[in-house]
Short mmCIF file of C-alpha atoms and ligand atoms in Angstrom, two decimals:
data_model
loop_
_atom_site.label_atom_id
_atom_site.label_comp_id
_atom_site.label_asym_id
_atom_site.label_seq_id
_atom_site.Cartn_x
_atom_site.Cartn_y
_atom_site.Cartn_z
CA MET A 7 -0.31 -0.29 0.36
CA ALA A 8 1.09 3.25 -0.64
CA LYS A 9 2.53 5.65 1.65
CA ARG A 10 -0.23 8.14 2.98
CA ASP A 11 1.19 11.93 2.71
CA PHE A 12 2.52 12.76 6.22
CA TYR A 13 0.84 16.21 6.08
CA ASP A 14 -2.61 14.31 4.85
CA VAL A 15 -2.03 11.57 7.82
CA LEU A 16 -2.10 14.94 10.07
CA GLY A 17 -4.65 16.64 8.48
CA VAL A 18 -2.69 20.07 7.84
CA SER A 19 -1.35 22.31 4.83
CA LYS A 20 2.26 22.00 3.92
CA SER A 21 2.34 25.88 5.47
CA ALA A 22 1.35 24.89 9.01
CA SER A 23 3.30 26.20 11.97
CA PRO A 24 4.99 24.16 13.67
CA GLU A 25 2.12 24.85 16.79
CA GLU A 26 -0.52 23.59 14.27
CA LEU A 27 1.66 20.58 13.51
CA LYS A 28 1.93 19.64 17.42
CA SER A 29 -2.10 20.13 17.96
CA ALA A 30 -2.75 18.18 14.91
CA TYR A 31 -0.74 15.32 16.46
CA ARG A 32 -1.68 15.61 20.02
CA LYS A 33 -5.46 15.59 18.35
CA LEU A 34 -5.16 12.14 16.83
CA ALA A 35 -2.68 10.59 19.25
CA VAL A 36 -5.17 11.46 22.09
CA LYS A 37 -7.99 9.71 19.80
CA HIS A 38 -6.13 7.06 18.43
CA HIS A 39 -4.02 6.14 21.43
CA PRO A 40 -4.12 2.18 22.08
CA ASP A 41 -4.56 2.73 25.75
CA LYS A 42 -8.08 4.08 24.90
CA ASN A 43 -8.68 1.60 21.85
CA PRO A 44 -7.74 -1.56 23.31
CA GLY A 45 -7.30 -4.27 20.49
CA ASN A 46 -8.70 -1.89 17.69
CA LYS A 47 -5.55 -2.37 15.07
CA ALA A 48 -7.45 0.35 12.95
CA SER A 49 -6.79 2.99 15.56
CA GLU A 50 -3.16 1.47 16.39
CA GLU A 51 -2.34 1.72 12.81
CA LYS A 52 -3.45 5.63 12.68
CA PHE A 53 -1.85 6.32 15.92
CA LYS A 54 1.88 4.79 14.25
CA GLU A 55 1.04 6.56 11.37
CA ALA A 56 0.63 9.85 13.01
CA GLY A 57 3.45 9.56 14.83
CA GLU A 58 5.68 8.90 12.09
CA ALA A 59 4.38 11.86 10.39
CA TYR A 60 4.95 14.05 12.91
CA GLY A 61 8.40 12.43 13.90
CA ILE A 62 9.72 13.94 10.58
CA LEU A 63 7.54 16.82 10.35
CA SER A 64 8.69 18.29 13.92
CA ASP A 65 12.34 18.04 12.86
CA SER A 66 13.03 20.69 10.81
CA GLU A 67 15.96 19.26 8.89
CA LYS A 68 13.60 15.74 7.85
CA LYS A 69 10.75 18.34 6.97
CA GLN A 70 12.96 19.84 4.37
CA ASN A 71 14.26 16.57 3.04
CA TYR A 72 10.44 15.26 3.18
CA ASP A 73 9.11 18.31 1.35
CA ASN A 74 12.09 18.30 -1.23
CA PHE A 75 12.52 14.20 -1.53
CA GLY A 76 8.88 12.88 -0.16
CA HIS A 77 9.39 9.70 1.36
CA ALA A 78 11.83 8.35 -0.67
CA ALA A 79 13.92 10.78 1.26
CA PHE A 80 13.79 8.55 4.15
CA GLU A 81 13.60 4.75 2.60
CA GLY A 82 16.62 2.82 3.07
CA GLY A 83 19.37 2.40 0.91
CA GLY A 84 19.41 5.87 -0.51
CA GLY A 85 21.72 7.27 2.30
CA ARG A 86 20.32 10.51 2.69
CA GLN A 87 20.17 11.33 6.39
CA GLY A 88 22.43 7.74 6.64
CA GLY A 89 19.71 5.54 6.50
CA GLY A 90 15.20 5.52 7.01
CA PHE A 91 12.93 6.12 9.62
CA SER A 92 12.25 3.29 11.28
CA GLY A 93 8.90 2.91 13.60
CA GLY A 94 6.80 5.36 15.35
CA PHE A 95 8.91 7.17 18.14
CA GLY A 96 12.62 7.94 16.09
CA GLY A 97 13.80 11.62 16.14
CA ALA A 98 11.22 13.52 17.29
CA ASP A 99 10.49 14.45 21.01
CA PHE A 100 7.32 13.12 21.89
CA SER A 101 8.20 13.33 25.70
CA ASP A 102 6.65 16.55 26.28
CA ILE A 103 3.40 15.64 24.41
CA PHE A 104 2.90 12.66 26.24
CA GLU A 105 3.64 14.33 29.52
CA ASP A 106 1.06 16.71 29.38
CA PHE A 107 -1.75 14.01 27.87
CA PHE A 108 -0.84 11.07 29.67
CA GLY A 109 0.85 11.95 32.69
CA ASP A 110 3.71 9.06 33.55
CA PHE A 111 3.16 7.54 30.19
CA GLY A 112 6.20 5.37 29.30
CA GLY A 113 6.63 5.53 33.41
CA GLY A 114 8.28 7.11 35.85
CA GLY A 115 12.23 7.28 34.23
CA ARG A 116 10.85 9.10 31.27
CA SER A 117 10.09 12.22 33.31
CA ARG A 118 13.04 11.78 35.26
CA GLY A 119 15.38 11.92 32.43
CA ARG A 120 13.48 14.57 30.69
CA ARG A 121 14.14 16.54 33.49
CA ASN A 122 18.23 15.77 33.25
CA THR A 123 17.91 16.71 30.01
CA ASN A 124 16.46 19.92 30.25
CA ASN A 125 19.31 21.01 32.97
CA ARG A 126 21.95 19.50 30.91
CA GLY A 127 24.71 21.94 30.64
CA SER A 128 25.42 23.66 27.13
CA ASP A 129 27.99 22.01 24.45
CA LEU A 130 31.01 24.92 24.36
CA ARG A 131 33.21 25.29 20.82
CA TYR A 132 36.96 25.70 21.08
CA ASP A 133 38.43 26.66 17.65
CA LEU A 134 42.40 25.27 18.08
CA SER A 135 45.24 26.09 15.12
CA ILE A 136 47.84 23.92 14.67
CA THR A 137 50.79 23.21 12.52
CA LEU A 138 51.12 20.39 9.78
CA GLU A 139 54.05 19.04 11.72
CA GLU A 140 51.99 18.99 14.96
CA ALA A 141 48.95 17.63 13.45
CA TYR A 142 52.03 14.82 12.08
CA GLU A 143 53.02 14.21 15.93
CA GLY A 144 50.11 14.58 17.53
CA LYS A 145 50.12 16.79 20.55
CA LYS A 146 49.29 17.50 24.07
CA GLN A 147 47.92 21.15 24.53
CA ASP A 148 46.66 22.78 27.45
CA ILE A 149 43.66 24.85 26.64
CA LYS A 150 41.83 27.71 28.90
CA PHE A 151 38.05 28.60 28.42
CA SER A 152 35.58 29.95 30.69
CA THR A 153 32.69 27.73 31.24
CA THR A 154 30.17 27.38 34.38
CA GLU A 155 31.58 25.01 36.86
CA LYS A 156 29.30 23.50 39.59
CA CYS A 157 29.65 25.68 42.90
CA ILE A 158 32.27 24.30 45.45
CA THR A 159 30.62 26.38 48.13
CA CYS A 160 27.22 24.59 48.34
CA LYS A 161 28.29 21.33 46.07
CA GLY A 162 26.09 22.54 42.98
CA ASN A 163 22.88 21.95 45.07
CA GLY A 164 21.99 26.01 45.51
CA THR A 165 21.69 26.19 49.19
CA LYS A 166 23.89 27.54 51.85
CA PRO A 167 26.19 25.18 53.69
CA GLY A 168 23.99 23.75 56.64
CA HIS A 169 20.56 24.23 54.89
CA SER A 170 19.01 22.07 52.32
CA PRO A 171 16.73 22.93 49.73
CA ASP A 172 12.78 23.27 50.69
CA ARG A 173 9.87 21.57 49.07
CA CYS A 174 8.54 23.58 46.43
CA THR A 175 5.52 25.22 47.61
CA VAL A 176 3.48 25.35 44.20
CA CYS A 177 3.81 21.36 43.54
CA GLY A 178 4.29 19.94 47.44
CA GLY A 179 7.91 18.30 45.95
CA ASN A 180 6.73 16.00 42.75
CA GLY A 181 7.62 18.72 40.05
CA LYS A 182 4.38 18.36 38.45
CA VAL A 183 1.02 20.33 38.53
CA ARG A 184 -2.18 19.23 37.39
CA SER A 185 -5.41 20.85 35.61
CA ASN A 186 -8.67 19.78 34.45
CA GLN A 187 -9.16 20.66 30.69
CA GLY A 188 -12.19 19.17 28.98
CA PHE A 189 -12.06 15.60 29.94
CA PHE A 190 -8.44 15.15 30.79
CA THR A 191 -6.29 16.29 33.62
CA VAL A 192 -3.58 17.86 32.28
CA GLN A 193 -0.11 17.31 34.10
CA GLN A 194 2.33 20.09 33.26
CA THR A 195 6.14 20.73 34.87
CA CYS A 196 5.71 23.21 37.59
CA PRO A 197 6.20 26.73 36.93
CA GLN A 198 7.89 27.51 39.87
CA CYS A 199 10.42 24.83 40.41
CA GLN A 200 11.06 23.88 36.96
CA GLY A 201 10.37 20.36 37.43
CA SER A 202 12.68 20.10 40.56
CA GLY A 203 10.27 19.76 43.23
CA GLU A 204 12.54 22.49 45.08
CA GLU A 205 12.82 25.63 46.39
CA ILE A 206 15.65 27.30 47.42
CA THR A 207 14.93 29.71 50.71
CA ASN A 208 18.27 29.89 51.57
CA PRO A 209 20.56 30.42 48.81
CA CYS A 210 24.08 30.19 48.69
CA VAL A 211 26.26 33.24 48.55
CA ASP A 212 28.61 32.27 46.28
CA CYS A 213 26.37 31.34 43.29
CA ASN A 214 23.28 32.81 44.54
CA GLY A 215 21.33 29.89 44.49
CA GLN A 216 22.24 29.04 40.81
CA GLY A 217 25.07 25.84 41.73
CA ASN A 218 26.78 27.18 39.17
CA LYS A 219 29.30 29.56 38.78
CA GLN A 220 31.58 31.36 36.12
CA ALA A 221 34.94 30.41 35.90
CA SER A 222 37.89 29.97 33.85
CA LYS A 223 38.90 26.37 33.22
CA LYS A 224 42.63 24.80 31.93
CA ILE A 225 42.55 21.30 30.60
CA SER A 226 44.94 19.32 28.58
CA VAL A 227 43.82 17.98 25.57
CA THR A 228 44.99 14.90 23.56
CA ILE A 229 45.19 15.91 19.63
CA PRO A 230 45.87 12.83 17.80
CA LYS A 231 48.36 12.01 15.33
CA GLY A 232 46.59 12.60 11.87
CA VAL A 233 44.02 15.39 12.55
CA ASP A 234 42.65 16.99 9.66
CA ASP A 235 41.36 20.28 9.16
CA GLY A 236 38.35 20.69 10.29
CA THR A 237 38.56 17.53 12.19
CA ARG A 238 36.08 17.81 15.54
CA ILE A 239 37.19 16.32 18.53
CA ARG A 240 34.50 15.28 21.35
CA LEU A 241 35.14 16.13 25.08
CA ALA A 242 32.29 14.21 27.12
CA GLY A 243 31.28 16.22 30.02
CA LYS A 244 33.68 18.91 29.68
CA GLY A 245 31.07 21.45 28.61
CA GLU A 246 29.59 24.07 31.00
CA ALA A 247 28.17 22.28 34.51
CA GLY A 248 24.07 21.00 34.17
CA THR A 249 22.04 22.66 36.83
CA LYS A 250 20.08 20.63 39.35
CA GLY A 251 21.48 17.50 38.90
CA GLY A 252 21.54 17.62 35.31
CA ALA A 253 24.79 16.25 33.28
CA SER A 254 27.50 18.46 32.20
CA GLY A 255 27.67 19.18 28.26
CA ASP A 256 30.39 18.78 25.89
CA LEU A 257 33.25 20.64 25.02
CA TYR A 258 33.91 20.34 21.24
CA LEU A 259 37.43 20.93 19.77
CA PHE A 260 37.66 21.89 16.34
CA ILE A 261 40.77 21.69 14.72
CA ASN A 262 42.27 24.22 11.88
CA VAL A 263 45.69 23.33 10.58
CA TYR A 264 47.57 25.80 8.86
CA SER A 265 48.47 25.44 5.08
CA HIS A 266 52.12 24.73 5.03
CA ASP A 267 55.25 26.46 2.74
CA LEU A 268 56.62 23.10 1.17
CA PHE A 269 53.82 20.35 1.90
CA LYS A 270 50.05 19.93 0.37
CA ARG A 271 47.79 17.42 2.17
CA SER A 272 45.14 15.16 0.37
CA ASP A 273 43.67 13.46 3.20
CA GLU A 274 46.70 11.37 4.10
CA ASN A 275 49.07 11.93 1.24
CA LEU A 276 51.15 14.59 1.13
CA PHE A 277 52.07 16.39 -2.27
CA PHE A 278 55.58 18.38 -2.65
CA GLU A 279 57.17 20.10 -5.83
CA PHE A 280 60.32 20.33 -6.49
CA PRO A 281 62.34 22.19 -9.08
CA ILE A 282 64.83 20.59 -10.92
CA SER A 283 67.50 21.93 -13.87
CA ILE A 284 67.04 20.84 -17.41
CA ALA A 285 70.45 19.61 -17.54
CA ASP A 286 69.14 17.54 -14.04
CA ALA A 287 66.26 16.07 -15.77
CA ALA A 288 67.99 15.34 -18.68
CA LEU A 289 71.17 13.49 -17.35
CA GLY A 290 69.88 12.30 -14.42
CA THR A 291 70.54 12.81 -10.56
CA THR A 292 69.85 12.42 -7.36
CA ILE A 293 67.88 14.63 -4.95
CA GLU A 294 67.28 14.88 -1.28
CA ILE A 295 63.85 16.21 -0.40
CA PRO A 296 62.96 17.47 3.25
CA THR A 297 59.89 15.24 5.01
CA ILE A 298 57.32 16.04 7.45
CA ASP A 299 58.80 14.12 10.20
CA GLY A 300 61.82 16.82 9.91
CA GLY A 301 63.93 14.27 8.27
CA LYS A 302 65.29 13.88 4.53
CA ALA A 303 64.46 11.50 1.98
CA LYS A 304 66.52 10.89 -1.41
CA ILE A 305 64.99 9.96 -4.55
CA LYS A 306 66.85 8.88 -7.64
CA ILE A 307 65.89 10.70 -10.75
CA PRO A 308 66.62 9.15 -14.24
CA ASP A 309 68.06 10.50 -17.47
CA GLY A 310 65.10 12.09 -19.36
CA THR A 311 63.10 12.61 -16.89
CA GLN A 312 59.73 14.93 -18.07
CA ASN A 313 58.73 17.96 -16.53
CA GLY A 314 55.48 17.06 -14.05
CA LYS A 315 56.61 13.74 -13.07
CA GLN A 316 55.86 12.15 -10.07
CA PHE A 317 57.43 10.38 -7.71
CA ARG A 318 55.69 8.40 -4.78
CA LEU A 319 57.43 7.46 -1.09
CA LYS A 320 55.17 5.24 0.36
CA GLY A 321 54.59 5.54 4.03
CA LYS A 322 56.20 9.36 4.16
CA GLY A 323 52.64 10.95 4.51
CA MET A 324 50.27 11.41 7.24
CA PRO A 325 49.40 9.09 9.58
CA TYR A 326 45.91 7.41 9.60
CA MET A 327 43.79 9.12 12.66
CA ARG A 328 41.97 6.00 12.99
CA GLY A 329 44.34 2.77 12.30
CA SER A 330 47.79 2.60 11.52
CA GLY A 331 50.18 3.46 9.37
CA ASN A 332 50.62 6.49 7.08
CA GLY A 333 49.56 7.80 3.70
CA ASP A 334 52.24 8.07 1.06
CA LEU A 335 54.76 11.65 0.01
CA TYR A 336 54.44 12.63 -3.84
CA VAL A 337 57.27 14.51 -4.88
CA GLN A 338 56.38 15.94 -8.49
CA VAL A 339 60.00 17.63 -10.35
CA ASN A 340 59.54 20.46 -12.40
CA THR A 341 61.85 21.29 -14.90
CA GLU A 342 62.99 24.93 -15.00
CA VAL A 343 63.84 26.38 -18.40
CA PRO A 344 67.65 28.31 -17.51
CA ILE A 345 67.25 32.27 -17.52
CA SER A 346 70.06 34.91 -17.89
CA LEU A 347 72.36 32.33 -19.39
CA ASN A 348 76.01 33.74 -19.38
CA LYS A 349 78.34 33.67 -22.87
CA GLU A 350 79.46 30.35 -22.34
CA GLN A 351 76.46 28.80 -21.03
CA LYS A 352 74.91 30.32 -24.42
CA GLU A 353 77.75 28.70 -26.78
CA LEU A 354 77.40 25.38 -25.23
CA LEU A 355 73.25 25.12 -25.96
CA GLU A 356 73.96 27.00 -29.30
CA LYS A 357 76.09 24.15 -30.57
CA PHE A 358 74.13 21.45 -28.11
CA ARG A 359 71.09 22.77 -30.31
CA GLU A 360 73.34 22.12 -33.71
CA ILE A 361 73.58 18.39 -32.79
CA GLU A 362 70.36 17.93 -31.26
CA ASN A 363 68.15 15.16 -33.37
CA GLU A 364 65.11 13.20 -33.45
CA ARG A 365 65.89 10.41 -30.83
CA SER A 366 66.67 12.97 -28.39
CA ASN A 367 63.37 14.56 -28.69
CA PRO A 368 60.90 11.92 -29.61
CA SER A 369 57.90 14.43 -29.06
CA ILE A 370 59.00 17.03 -31.20
CA LYS A 371 59.64 14.57 -33.69
CA LYS A 372 55.87 13.03 -33.71
CA PHE A 373 54.38 16.65 -33.49
CA PHE A 374 55.87 17.98 -36.49
CA GLN A 375 54.87 14.46 -38.19
CA LYS A 376 51.43 15.10 -37.33
CA ALA A 377 51.71 18.80 -38.26
CA LYS A 378 53.05 17.91 -41.62
CA SER A 379 50.36 15.32 -42.93
CA PHE A 380 47.62 18.66 -41.94
CA TRP A 381 49.29 20.74 -44.08
CA LYS A 382 49.17 18.06 -46.88
CA ASN A 383 45.27 18.19 -46.49
ZN1 ZN B 404 26.71 27.72 45.75
ZN1 ZN B 405 7.52 23.03 42.05
#
């Protein structure tokens, strides 16, 4: 059976606002909820269908994909968004809807989990610039940033030492308030204590009862070998402190690798251009080149090496950040036509021109053969 259009499922227009989507979904979810329609397969299907539609349309990124590509955006294999949307409870945050309408739907664990989610500290971003050599070696570095930390005086609970938080007078300590609306009882997070169930009557003077303080923090971070420009490193729990027992946020290191004077990088491979004279290219030579580890490597340039020829040095590139081993170093030789010749050099080259022949310049010979037959036609 063809899948119904998500907007049709919710009975809204394409231009519906997030509030309209939410309200349309609520109506359907309440009407078809399995608790209200035990054993009714059709209702169960409708309930799931509405859940799936809302899951997509309530997420701005998924909605955009759906608007552009329809259901195809979420079908397996295509690789958009890294795979399909499965079942009715995928991405969206349904908990607020269900908490509002069904009280402890999903069990007590859900509301506790959500409380902590809301009190989670913010994630932080730290931009760190390093050289290509540092990216090659990996490094440890101290970074300093301003963040919020748990207040030491009150251990994060926000009360003056020796006091404990009082029970919230509005909700009586359970973090929720109920009111009757139509035929349901609506349960909401307590507006007074934001769900913590506690009220602070003797606030900690150090943090004004917040439990957190602005702080300058210094931590040592390890930059792994092989990081590339744009690599993002997540340091779990190193972001801002949470409030009221919430988890800390994460710290994201954004790595910028400066461009290098000699080496160009493409993933794990490095590229290097080496200028040589036409005499060295024609007669052959051995060159010594720098490598990213600070060392040197020798390359034998055979006689008759043409301009732009690349030589590969296996394992002399950047380390693989995940896994072992290194990429390769490609050395491209560029021949330089000599300028500002002195008298002797000119004479020698003149002499050389006289004795040049077809064997020493095979490309030139080929070109003139083609040009001759072109002029004949
Ligand atoms: Zn405090
Ligand atoms: Zn309360």
